Amino acid sequence: MTNYYKELASVHIKRETDLNLSCEKYILKQIIGDRVLDIACGRGYLAKKIKQKEGCEVVGIDFVIPDELKKSEHITFKEGIIEDINYPNNFFDTVISTHTLEHVLDLEKCISELRRVAAKRLIVVIPKQRPYRYTFDLHLQFFPYKFNVLEAFKNENGTCLLLDNDWLYIEDL
């Protein structure tokens, strides 16, 4: 799947982020601890906002890191994949994944990996979107209803909010 995205990189929309402002504001209020992971960070939009507001140690991981981010002095950007996060168990206080899980083949494995590296809090944003046989945005997973999100995470203590047509799921570990 990673190779497919790399091949299509030249035709992707070059917007700064897919994250809506309501989710961004909510996330910035929910960060706990000194170490934060932004997994599938894209162009580093949210990682930069977190560093600016919180001043904590921020790591951004994506399967392709733009050259300008590799030179960052204040945020660590590394290439990697959500299915195999190259950090020890409970390494990050807060783990954030936005607009990523809808693209993965093995949803259960990805959620397990997010929980594995999170010590205190997990925050996930996914679009509220009904299933399509063919999509232009390469989505494989669909979450049209709140129960779809809660069913995917299998945690009765998780909280799921709808913010500007995106689901924001938050779980304390």
PDB file of C-alpha atoms in Angstrom, residues 81-172:
ATOM      1  CA  ILE A  81       4.421   3.127   8.997  1.00  0.00           C
ATOM      2  CA  ILE A  82       1.461   2.948  11.352  1.00  0.00           C
ATOM      3  CA  GLU A  83       1.397  -0.864  11.187  1.00  0.00           C
ATOM      4  CA  ASP A  84       4.864  -1.079  12.766  1.00  0.00           C
ATOM      5  CA  ILE A  85       5.797   1.922  14.904  1.00  0.00           C
ATOM      6  CA  ASN A  86       9.494   1.635  15.717  1.00  0.00           C
ATOM      7  CA  TYR A  87       9.276   2.702  19.376  1.00  0.00           C
ATOM      8  CA  PRO A  88       8.997   0.717  22.618  1.00  0.00           C
ATOM      9  CA  ASN A  89       5.737   0.022  24.429  1.00  0.00           C
ATOM     10  CA  ASN A  90       4.196   3.027  26.239  1.00  0.00           C
ATOM     11  CA  PHE A  91       6.874   5.377  24.886  1.00  0.00           C
ATOM     12  CA  PHE A  92       4.589   8.338  24.123  1.00  0.00           C
ATOM     13  CA  ASP A  93       2.259   9.994  26.611  1.00  0.00           C
ATOM     14  CA  THR A  94      -0.150  11.026  23.845  1.00  0.00           C
ATOM     15  CA  VAL A  95      -0.459   9.362  20.438  1.00  0.00           C
ATOM     16  CA  ILE A  96      -2.405  11.136  17.695  1.00  0.00           C
ATOM     17  CA  SER A  97      -3.499   9.810  14.327  1.00  0.00           C
ATOM     18  CA  THR A  98      -5.581  11.984  12.019  1.00  0.00           C
ATOM     19  CA  HIS A  99      -7.094  10.997   8.687  1.00  0.00           C
ATOM     20  CA  THR A 100      -5.121   7.763   8.518  1.00  0.00           C
ATOM     21  CA  LEU A 101      -7.125   4.739   9.653  1.00  0.00           C
ATOM     22  CA  GLU A 102      -9.537   5.068   6.745  1.00  0.00           C
ATOM     23  CA  HIS A 103      -6.595   4.222   4.457  1.00  0.00           C
ATOM     24  CA  VAL A 104      -5.254   1.076   6.155  1.00  0.00           C
ATOM     25  CA  LEU A 105      -5.763  -2.557   5.192  1.00  0.00           C
ATOM     26  CA  ASP A 106      -5.532  -4.066   8.680  1.00  0.00           C
ATOM     27  CA  LEU A 107      -7.502  -1.732  10.936  1.00  0.00           C
ATOM     28  CA  GLU A 108      -7.260  -3.955  14.016  1.00  0.00           C
ATOM     29  CA  LYS A 109      -3.469  -4.214  13.771  1.00  0.00           C
ATOM     30  CA  CYS A 110      -3.096  -0.438  13.389  1.00  0.00           C
ATOM     31  CA  ILE A 111      -5.283   0.296  16.410  1.00  0.00           C
ATOM     32  CA  SER A 112      -3.320  -2.255  18.434  1.00  0.00           C
ATOM     33  CA  GLU A 113      -0.047  -0.612  17.411  1.00  0.00           C
ATOM     34  CA  LEU A 114      -1.320   2.860  18.341  1.00  0.00           C
ATOM     35  CA  ARG A 115      -2.305   1.583  21.779  1.00  0.00           C
ATOM     36  CA  ARG A 116       0.999  -0.233  22.205  1.00  0.00           C
ATOM     37  CA  VAL A 117       3.111   2.945  21.975  1.00  0.00           C
ATOM     38  CA  ALA A 118       0.647   5.155  23.910  1.00  0.00           C
ATOM     39  CA  ALA A 119       1.113   5.406  27.666  1.00  0.00           C
ATOM     40  CA  LYS A 120      -1.706   7.784  28.627  1.00  0.00           C
ATOM     41  CA  ARG A 121      -3.925   8.964  25.782  1.00  0.00           C
ATOM     42  CA  LEU A 122      -4.874   8.025  22.231  1.00  0.00           C
ATOM     43  CA  ILE A 123      -6.565  10.543  19.921  1.00  0.00           C
ATOM     44  CA  VAL A 124      -7.802   9.531  16.467  1.00  0.00           C
ATOM     45  CA  VAL A 125      -9.629  11.537  13.807  1.00  0.00           C
ATOM     46  CA  ILE A 126     -11.405   9.769  10.946  1.00  0.00           C
ATOM     47  CA  PRO A 127     -13.889  11.102   8.408  1.00  0.00           C
ATOM     48  CA  LYS A 128     -17.585  10.459   8.743  1.00  0.00           C
ATOM     49  CA  GLN A 129     -18.100   8.881   5.371  1.00  0.00           C
ATOM     50  CA  ARG A 130     -20.376   6.198   4.016  1.00  0.00           C
ATOM     51  CA  PRO A 131     -18.892   3.264   2.093  1.00  0.00           C
ATOM     52  CA  TYR A 132     -18.135   3.648  -1.574  1.00  0.00           C
ATOM     53  CA  ARG A 133     -17.107   0.925  -3.968  1.00  0.00           C
ATOM     54  CA  TYR A 134     -14.701   3.333  -5.667  1.00  0.00           C
ATOM     55  CA  THR A 135     -13.242   6.483  -4.147  1.00  0.00           C
ATOM     56  CA  PHE A 136     -10.809   9.116  -5.338  1.00  0.00           C
ATOM     57  CA  ASP A 137      -9.383   9.500  -1.849  1.00  0.00           C
ATOM     58  CA  LEU A 138      -8.127   5.906  -1.485  1.00  0.00           C
ATOM     59  CA  HIS A 139     -10.263   5.073   1.556  1.00  0.00           C
ATOM     60  CA  LEU A 140     -10.571   1.419   2.480  1.00  0.00           C
ATOM     61  CA  GLN A 141     -12.345   1.801   5.830  1.00  0.00           C
ATOM     62  CA  PHE A 142     -15.571   3.735   6.310  1.00  0.00           C
ATOM     63  CA  PHE A 143     -17.176   5.146   9.437  1.00  0.00           C
ATOM     64  CA  PRO A 144     -20.611   6.584   8.623  1.00  0.00           C
ATOM     65  CA  TYR A 145     -21.973   6.164  12.156  1.00  0.00           C
ATOM     66  CA  LYS A 146     -20.691   6.544  15.688  1.00  0.00           C
ATOM     67  CA  PHE A 147     -21.246   2.845  16.365  1.00  0.00           C
ATOM     68  CA  ASN A 148     -18.832   2.030  13.492  1.00  0.00           C
ATOM     69  CA  VAL A 149     -16.091   3.965  15.264  1.00  0.00           C
ATOM     70  CA  LEU A 150     -16.813   2.448  18.665  1.00  0.00           C
ATOM     71  CA  GLU A 151     -17.009  -1.030  17.142  1.00  0.00           C
ATOM     72  CA  ALA A 152     -13.586  -0.572  15.514  1.00  0.00           C
ATOM     73  CA  PHE A 153     -11.940   0.453  18.795  1.00  0.00           C
ATOM     74  CA  LYS A 154     -13.756  -2.113  20.953  1.00  0.00           C
ATOM     75  CA  ASN A 155     -13.441   0.002  24.096  1.00  0.00           C
ATOM     76  CA  GLU A 156     -16.558   0.972  26.010  1.00  0.00           C
ATOM     77  CA  ASN A 157     -14.602   3.675  27.840  1.00  0.00           C
ATOM     78  CA  GLY A 158     -13.574   5.482  24.655  1.00  0.00           C
ATOM     79  CA  THR A 159     -15.280   8.755  23.733  1.00  0.00           C
ATOM     80  CA  CYS A 160     -16.421   9.533  20.209  1.00  0.00           C
ATOM     81  CA  LEU A 161     -17.415  13.046  19.132  1.00  0.00           C
ATOM     82  CA  LEU A 162     -18.577  14.409  15.796  1.00  0.00           C
ATOM     83  CA  LEU A 163     -16.738  17.655  15.000  1.00  0.00           C
ATOM     84  CA  ASP A 164     -17.430  19.267  11.620  1.00  0.00           C
ATOM     85  CA  ASN A 165     -18.190  15.927   9.955  1.00  0.00           C
ATOM     86  CA  ASP A 166     -15.128  14.128  11.324  1.00  0.00           C
ATOM     87  CA  TRP A 167     -15.187  11.598  14.118  1.00  0.00           C
ATOM     88  CA  LEU A 168     -12.774  12.357  16.931  1.00  0.00           C
ATOM     89  CA  TYR A 169     -12.125   9.338  19.146  1.00  0.00           C
ATOM     90  CA  ILE A 170     -10.257   9.718  22.422  1.00  0.00           C
ATOM     91  CA  GLU A 171      -9.203   6.995  24.817  1.00  0.00           C
ATOM     92  CA  ASP A 172      -7.334   7.162  28.099  1.00  0.00           C
TER      93      ASP A 172
END
